[in-house]
mmCIF file of C-alpha atoms and ligand atoms in Angstrom:
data_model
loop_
_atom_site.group_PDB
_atom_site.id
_atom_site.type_symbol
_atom_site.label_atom_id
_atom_site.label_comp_id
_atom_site.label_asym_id
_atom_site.label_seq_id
_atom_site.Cartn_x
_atom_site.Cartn_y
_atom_site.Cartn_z
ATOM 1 C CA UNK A 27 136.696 161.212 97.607
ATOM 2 C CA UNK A 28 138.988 161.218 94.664
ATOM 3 C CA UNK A 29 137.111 162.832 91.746
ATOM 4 C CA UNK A 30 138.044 164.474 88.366
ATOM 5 C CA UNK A 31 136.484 167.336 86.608
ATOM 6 C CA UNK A 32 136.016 166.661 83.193
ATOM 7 C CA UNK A 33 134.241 169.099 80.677
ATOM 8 C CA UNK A 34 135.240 172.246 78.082
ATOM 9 C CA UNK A 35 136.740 175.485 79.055
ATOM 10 C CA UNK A 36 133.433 177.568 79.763
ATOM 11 C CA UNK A 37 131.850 174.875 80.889
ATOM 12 C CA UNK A 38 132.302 176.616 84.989
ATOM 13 C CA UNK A 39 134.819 173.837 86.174
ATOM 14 C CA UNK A 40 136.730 176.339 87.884
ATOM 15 C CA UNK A 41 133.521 177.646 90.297
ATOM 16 C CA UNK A 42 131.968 174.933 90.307
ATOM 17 C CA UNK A 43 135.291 172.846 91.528
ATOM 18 C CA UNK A 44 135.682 175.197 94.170
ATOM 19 C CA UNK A 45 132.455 175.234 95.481
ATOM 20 C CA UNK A 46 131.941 171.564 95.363
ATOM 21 C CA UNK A 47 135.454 170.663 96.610
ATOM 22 C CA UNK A 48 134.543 172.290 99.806
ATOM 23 C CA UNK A 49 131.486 170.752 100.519
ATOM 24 C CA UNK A 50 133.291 167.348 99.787
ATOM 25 C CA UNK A 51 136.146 168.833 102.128
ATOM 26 C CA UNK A 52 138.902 168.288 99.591
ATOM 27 C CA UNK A 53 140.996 170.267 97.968
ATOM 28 C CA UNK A 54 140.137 171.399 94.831
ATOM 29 C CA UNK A 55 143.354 171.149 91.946
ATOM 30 C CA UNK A 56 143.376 173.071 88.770
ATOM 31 C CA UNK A 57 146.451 172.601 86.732
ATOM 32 C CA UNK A 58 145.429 175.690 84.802
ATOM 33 C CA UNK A 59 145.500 177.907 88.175
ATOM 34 C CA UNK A 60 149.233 176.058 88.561
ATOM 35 C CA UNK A 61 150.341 177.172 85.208
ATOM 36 C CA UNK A 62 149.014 180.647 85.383
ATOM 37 C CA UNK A 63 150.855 181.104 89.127
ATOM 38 C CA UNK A 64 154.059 179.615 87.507
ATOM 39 C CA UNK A 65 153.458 182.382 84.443
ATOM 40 C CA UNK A 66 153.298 185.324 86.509
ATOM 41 C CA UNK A 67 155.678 184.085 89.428
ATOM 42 C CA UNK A 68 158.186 183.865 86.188
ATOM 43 C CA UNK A 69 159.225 180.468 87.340
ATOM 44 C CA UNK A 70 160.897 177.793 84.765
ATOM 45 C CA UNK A 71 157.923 175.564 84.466
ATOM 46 C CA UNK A 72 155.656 179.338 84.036
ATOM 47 C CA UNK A 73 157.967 179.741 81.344
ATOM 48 C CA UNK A 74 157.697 176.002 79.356
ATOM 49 C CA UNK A 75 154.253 176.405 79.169
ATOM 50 C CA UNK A 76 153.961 179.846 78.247
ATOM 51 C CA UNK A 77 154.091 179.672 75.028
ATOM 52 C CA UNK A 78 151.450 176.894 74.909
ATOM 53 C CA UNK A 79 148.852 178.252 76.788
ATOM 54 C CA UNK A 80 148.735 181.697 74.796
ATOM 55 C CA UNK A 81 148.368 179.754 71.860
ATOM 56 C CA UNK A 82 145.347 177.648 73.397
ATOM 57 C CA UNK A 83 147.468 174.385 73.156
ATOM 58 C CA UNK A 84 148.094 172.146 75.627
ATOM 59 C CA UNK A 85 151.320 171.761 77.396
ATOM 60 C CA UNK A 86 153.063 168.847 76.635
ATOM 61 C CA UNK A 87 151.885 165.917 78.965
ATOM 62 C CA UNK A 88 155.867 165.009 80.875
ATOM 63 C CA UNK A 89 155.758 168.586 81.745
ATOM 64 C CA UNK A 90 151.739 168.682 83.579
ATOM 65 C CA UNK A 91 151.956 164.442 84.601
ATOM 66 C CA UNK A 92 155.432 165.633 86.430
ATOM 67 C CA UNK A 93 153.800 168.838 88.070
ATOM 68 C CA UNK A 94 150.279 166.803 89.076
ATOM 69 C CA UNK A 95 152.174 164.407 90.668
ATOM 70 C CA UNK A 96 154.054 166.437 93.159
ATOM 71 C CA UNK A 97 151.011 168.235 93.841
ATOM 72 C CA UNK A 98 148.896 165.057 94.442
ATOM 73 C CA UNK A 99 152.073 163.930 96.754
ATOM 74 C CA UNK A 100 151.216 166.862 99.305
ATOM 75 C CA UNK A 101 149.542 165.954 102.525
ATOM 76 C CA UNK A 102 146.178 167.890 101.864
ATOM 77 C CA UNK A 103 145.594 165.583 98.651
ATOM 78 C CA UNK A 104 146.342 161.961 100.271
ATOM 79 C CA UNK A 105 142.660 161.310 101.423
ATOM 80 C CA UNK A 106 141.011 162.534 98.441
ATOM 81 C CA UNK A 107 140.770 165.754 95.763
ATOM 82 C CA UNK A 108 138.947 167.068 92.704
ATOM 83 C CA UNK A 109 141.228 167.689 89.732
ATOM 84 C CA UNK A 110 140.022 170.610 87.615
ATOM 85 C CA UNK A 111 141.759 170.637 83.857
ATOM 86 C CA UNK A 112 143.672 167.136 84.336
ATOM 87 C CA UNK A 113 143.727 164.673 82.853
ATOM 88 C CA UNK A 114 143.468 166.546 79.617
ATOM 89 C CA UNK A 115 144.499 163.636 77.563
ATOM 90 C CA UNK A 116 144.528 159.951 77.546
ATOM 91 C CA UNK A 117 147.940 159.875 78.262
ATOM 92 C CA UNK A 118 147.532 161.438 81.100
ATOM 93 C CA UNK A 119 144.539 159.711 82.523
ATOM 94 C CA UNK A 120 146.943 156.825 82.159
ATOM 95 C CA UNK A 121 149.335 158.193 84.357
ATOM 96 C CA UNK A 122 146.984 159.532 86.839
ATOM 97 C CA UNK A 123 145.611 155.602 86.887
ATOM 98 C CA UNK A 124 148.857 154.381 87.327
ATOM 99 C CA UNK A 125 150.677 156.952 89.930
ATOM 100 C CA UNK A 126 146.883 156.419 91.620
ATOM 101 C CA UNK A 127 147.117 152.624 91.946
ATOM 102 C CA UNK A 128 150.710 152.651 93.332
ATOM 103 C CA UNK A 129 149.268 154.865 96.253
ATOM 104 C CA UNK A 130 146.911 151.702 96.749
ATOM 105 C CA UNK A 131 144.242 154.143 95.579
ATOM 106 C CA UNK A 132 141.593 154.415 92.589
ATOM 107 C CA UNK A 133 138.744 156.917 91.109
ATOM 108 C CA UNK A 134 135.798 157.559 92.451
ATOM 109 C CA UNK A 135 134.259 159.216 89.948
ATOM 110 C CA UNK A 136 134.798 161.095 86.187
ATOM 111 C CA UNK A 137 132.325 164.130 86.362
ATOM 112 C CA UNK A 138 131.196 165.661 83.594
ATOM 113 C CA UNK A 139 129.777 169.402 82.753
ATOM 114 C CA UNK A 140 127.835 169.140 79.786
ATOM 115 C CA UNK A 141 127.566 172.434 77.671
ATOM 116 C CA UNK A 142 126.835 173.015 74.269
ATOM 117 C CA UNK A 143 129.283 174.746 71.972
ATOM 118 C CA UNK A 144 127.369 178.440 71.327
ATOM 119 C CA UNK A 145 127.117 178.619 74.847
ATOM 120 C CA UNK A 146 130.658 178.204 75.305
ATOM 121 C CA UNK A 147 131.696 180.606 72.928
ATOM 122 C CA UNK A 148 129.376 183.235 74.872
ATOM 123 C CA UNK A 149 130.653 182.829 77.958
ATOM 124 C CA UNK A 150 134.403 182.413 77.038
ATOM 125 C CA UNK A 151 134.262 185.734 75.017
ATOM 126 C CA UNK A 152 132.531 187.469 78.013
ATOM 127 C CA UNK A 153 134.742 186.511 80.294
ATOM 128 C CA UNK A 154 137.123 188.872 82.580
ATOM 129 C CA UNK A 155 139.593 188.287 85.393
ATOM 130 C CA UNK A 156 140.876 190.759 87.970
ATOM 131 C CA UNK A 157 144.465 191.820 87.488
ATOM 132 C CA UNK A 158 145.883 194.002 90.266
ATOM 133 C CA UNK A 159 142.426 195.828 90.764
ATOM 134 C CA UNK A 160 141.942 195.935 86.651
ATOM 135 C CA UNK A 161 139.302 193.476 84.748
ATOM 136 C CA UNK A 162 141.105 192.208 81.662
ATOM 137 C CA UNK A 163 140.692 189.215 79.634
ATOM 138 C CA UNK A 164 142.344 186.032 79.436
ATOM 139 C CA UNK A 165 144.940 186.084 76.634
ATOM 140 C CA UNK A 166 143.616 182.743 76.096
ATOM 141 C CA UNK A 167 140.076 184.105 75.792
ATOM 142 C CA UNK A 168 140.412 185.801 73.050
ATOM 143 C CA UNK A 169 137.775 184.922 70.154
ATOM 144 C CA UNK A 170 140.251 183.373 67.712
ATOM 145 C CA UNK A 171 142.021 181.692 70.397
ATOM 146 C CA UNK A 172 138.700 180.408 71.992
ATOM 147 C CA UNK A 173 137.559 178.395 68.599
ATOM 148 C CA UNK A 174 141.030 176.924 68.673
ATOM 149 C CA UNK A 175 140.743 176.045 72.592
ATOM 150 C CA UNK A 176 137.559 174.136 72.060
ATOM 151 C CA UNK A 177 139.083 172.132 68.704
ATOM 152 C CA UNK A 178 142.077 171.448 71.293
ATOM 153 C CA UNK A 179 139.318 169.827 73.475
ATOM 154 C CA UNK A 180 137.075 167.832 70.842
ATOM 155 C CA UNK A 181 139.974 166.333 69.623
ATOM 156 C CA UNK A 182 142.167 165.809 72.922
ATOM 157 C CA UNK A 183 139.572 165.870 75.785
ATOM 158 C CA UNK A 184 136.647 164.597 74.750
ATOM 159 C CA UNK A 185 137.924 161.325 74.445
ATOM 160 C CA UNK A 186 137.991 161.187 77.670
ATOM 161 C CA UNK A 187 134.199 160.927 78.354
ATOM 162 C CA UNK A 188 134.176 156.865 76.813
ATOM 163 C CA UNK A 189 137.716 156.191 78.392
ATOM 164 C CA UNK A 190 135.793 156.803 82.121
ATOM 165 C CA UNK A 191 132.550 155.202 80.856
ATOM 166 C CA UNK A 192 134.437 152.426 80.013
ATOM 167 C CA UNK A 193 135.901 152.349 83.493
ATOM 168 C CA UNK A 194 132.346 152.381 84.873
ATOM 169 C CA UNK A 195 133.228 156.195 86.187
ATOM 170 C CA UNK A 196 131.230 158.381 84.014
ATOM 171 C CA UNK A 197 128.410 160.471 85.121
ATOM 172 C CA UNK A 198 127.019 163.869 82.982
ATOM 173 C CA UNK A 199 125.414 166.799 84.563
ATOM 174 C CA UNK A 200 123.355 169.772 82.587
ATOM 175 C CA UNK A 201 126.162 172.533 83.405
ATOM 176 C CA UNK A 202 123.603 175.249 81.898
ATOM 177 C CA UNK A 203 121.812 177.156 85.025
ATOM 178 C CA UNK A 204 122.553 179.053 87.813
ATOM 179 C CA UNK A 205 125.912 178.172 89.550
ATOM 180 C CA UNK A 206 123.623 176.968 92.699
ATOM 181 C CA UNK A 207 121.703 174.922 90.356
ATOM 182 C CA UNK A 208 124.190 173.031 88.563
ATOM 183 C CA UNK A 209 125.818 172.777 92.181
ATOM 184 C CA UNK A 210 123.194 170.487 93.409
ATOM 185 C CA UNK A 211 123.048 168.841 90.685
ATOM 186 C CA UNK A 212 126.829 167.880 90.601
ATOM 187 C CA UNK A 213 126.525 166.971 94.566
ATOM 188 C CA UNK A 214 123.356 164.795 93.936
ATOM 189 C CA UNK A 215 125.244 162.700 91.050
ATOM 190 C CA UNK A 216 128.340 162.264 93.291
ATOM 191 C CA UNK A 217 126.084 161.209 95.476
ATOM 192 C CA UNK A 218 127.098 163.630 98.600
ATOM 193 C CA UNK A 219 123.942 163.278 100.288
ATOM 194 C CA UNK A 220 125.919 164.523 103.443
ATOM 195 C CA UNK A 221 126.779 167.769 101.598
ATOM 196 C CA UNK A 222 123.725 168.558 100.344
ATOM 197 C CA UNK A 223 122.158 167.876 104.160
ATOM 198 C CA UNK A 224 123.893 170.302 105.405
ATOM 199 C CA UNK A 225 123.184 172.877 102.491
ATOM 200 C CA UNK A 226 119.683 172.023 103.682
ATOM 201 C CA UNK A 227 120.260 172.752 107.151
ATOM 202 C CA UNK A 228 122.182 176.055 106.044
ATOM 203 C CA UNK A 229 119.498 177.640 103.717
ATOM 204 C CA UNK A 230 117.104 176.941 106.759
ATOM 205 C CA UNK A 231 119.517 178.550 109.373
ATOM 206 C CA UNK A 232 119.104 181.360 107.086
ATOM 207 C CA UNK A 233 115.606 182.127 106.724
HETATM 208 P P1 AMP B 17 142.364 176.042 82.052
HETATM 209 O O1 AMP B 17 142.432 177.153 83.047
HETATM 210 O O2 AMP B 17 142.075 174.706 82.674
HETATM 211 O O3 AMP B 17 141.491 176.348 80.872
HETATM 212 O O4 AMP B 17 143.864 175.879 81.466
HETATM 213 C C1 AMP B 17 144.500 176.936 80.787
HETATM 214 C C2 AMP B 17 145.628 176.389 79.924
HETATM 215 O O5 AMP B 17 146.600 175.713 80.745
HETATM 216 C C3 AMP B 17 145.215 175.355 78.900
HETATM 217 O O6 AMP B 17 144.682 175.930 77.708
HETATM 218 C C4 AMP B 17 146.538 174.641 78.653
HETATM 219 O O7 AMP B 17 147.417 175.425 77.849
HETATM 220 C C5 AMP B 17 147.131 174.593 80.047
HETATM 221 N N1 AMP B 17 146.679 173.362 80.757
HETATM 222 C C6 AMP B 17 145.875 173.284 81.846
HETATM 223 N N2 AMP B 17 145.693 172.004 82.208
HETATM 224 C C7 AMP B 17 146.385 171.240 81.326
HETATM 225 C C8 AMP B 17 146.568 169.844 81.154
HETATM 226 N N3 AMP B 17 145.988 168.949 81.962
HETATM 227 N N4 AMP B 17 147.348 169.432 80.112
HETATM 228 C C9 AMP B 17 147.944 170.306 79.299
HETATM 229 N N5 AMP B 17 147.790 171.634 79.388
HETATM 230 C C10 AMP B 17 147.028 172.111 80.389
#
C-alpha cells in the first residue's frame, strides 16, 4: 500500500506513522527524521537544510524531491510505504505523482490527521525529545517558531487536502484521542481490515 501522511506538525504523524506502517508492513518515511539524521551526522544535505528547519521553513523542494526519491528507490519501499512530512507542497506532490507513475505505480490513499490549532500549539510547546540520555526540546518547537511552523503549513500544506480530494484520495480522521484510538481509526479508513484482525486477535491473546 502506497499511502501519504498528510496533516500539521502536532498533529502525531510521526507515532502514528510508525505504528500504522507496521501493521500495513511497510516502511514508514519521514523526511523530517532524514533531515534531522543528515543535521547531526553533519552531512552536506544536514547542512542545506539547516538553516531552514531552525527557522520553521521548509527546505527548498529540488533539495527534499531529490532526497525522497532515492529513498523511495530502495528495495524496502518498491511494494508500498507511508510518507510522513512529504509532499509538503504542491510541487512536490507533483513530483511524487510523476516519479510514482514512471514506476508503473499510483496512490492509494492521502490520509489526513485532523487537529485543531490550540491543540496544536499545546502539544508542540510540550513537546521533548531524548538527546544522548537528556530531554530537550526541538529547536523547532520553540513557541515563536511553532506559530510560524503552522503559518508555513496553512499556507503551503494545507493545500494539499483539495489537491488529493480532487484526485479522489482524500480521507480525514479525528487525530484528537488516545494514540490507540486514533490508530484504529486511521486503520479502519484505510480500510486494513486485515490489520485490525489481527489487533483483535492480539488484545485477546492478551487477556
Ligand atoms: P517534521 O519533523 O516533519 O516536522 O519536519 C521538520 C522540518 O524538516 C520541517 O519544518 C522542514 O524544515 C523540514 N522538512 C520536513 N519535510 C519536508 C518537506 N517535505 N519539504 C520541505 N521541508 C521539509
Amino acid at each position: 500500500m502506497r499511502v501519504v501522511l498528510l496533516g500539521p506538525p502536532g498533529a502525531g504523524k510521526g507515532t502514528q506513522a510508525q505504528v500504522i506502517a507496521g501493521r500495513l508492513g511497510v516502511p514508514a518515511i519521514s523526511t523530517g527524521d532524514i533531515f534531522r539524521a543528515n543535521v547531526s551526522g553533519q552531512t552536506e544535505l544536514g547542512q542545506q537544510a539547516k538553516a531552514y528547519m531552525d527557522a520553521g521553513d521548509l527546505v527548498p523542494d529540488e533539495i527534499t524531491v531529490a532526497m525522497v526519491s532515492d529513498r523511495l528507490a530502495e528495495p524496502d519501499a518498491k511494494a508500498g510505504f507511508l510518507l510522513d512530512g512529504f509532499p509538503r507542497t504542491i510541487a512536490q506532490a507533483d513530483q511524487l505523482r510523476d516519479s510514482l507513475a514512471e514506476m508503473g505505480h499510483a496512490l492509494d490513499c492521502c490520509l489526513e490527521l485532523v487537529v485543531d490549532e490550540d491543540e496544536l500549539v499545546r502539544r508542540l510547546s510540550g513537546r521533548r525529545m531524548l538527546v544522548d540520555g537528556v530531554w530537550v526540546q526541538r529547536e523547532d518547537d520553540k513557541p515563536e517558531t511553532v506559530r510560524h511552523r503552522l503559518e508555513v503549513y496553512r499556507e503551503q500544506t494545507a493545500p494539499l487536502s483539495g489537491f488529493y480530494e480532487r484526485a479522489g484520495l482524500l480521507t480525514r480522521i479525528d487525530a484528537i484521542g488516545e494514540i490507540d484510538e486514533v490508530t484504529r481509526r486511521a486503520l479502519e479508513a484505510l480500510g486494513a481490515d486485515h490489520a485490525l484482525a489481527q489487533d483483535a486477535a492480539g488484545d485477546r491473546a492478551e487477556d
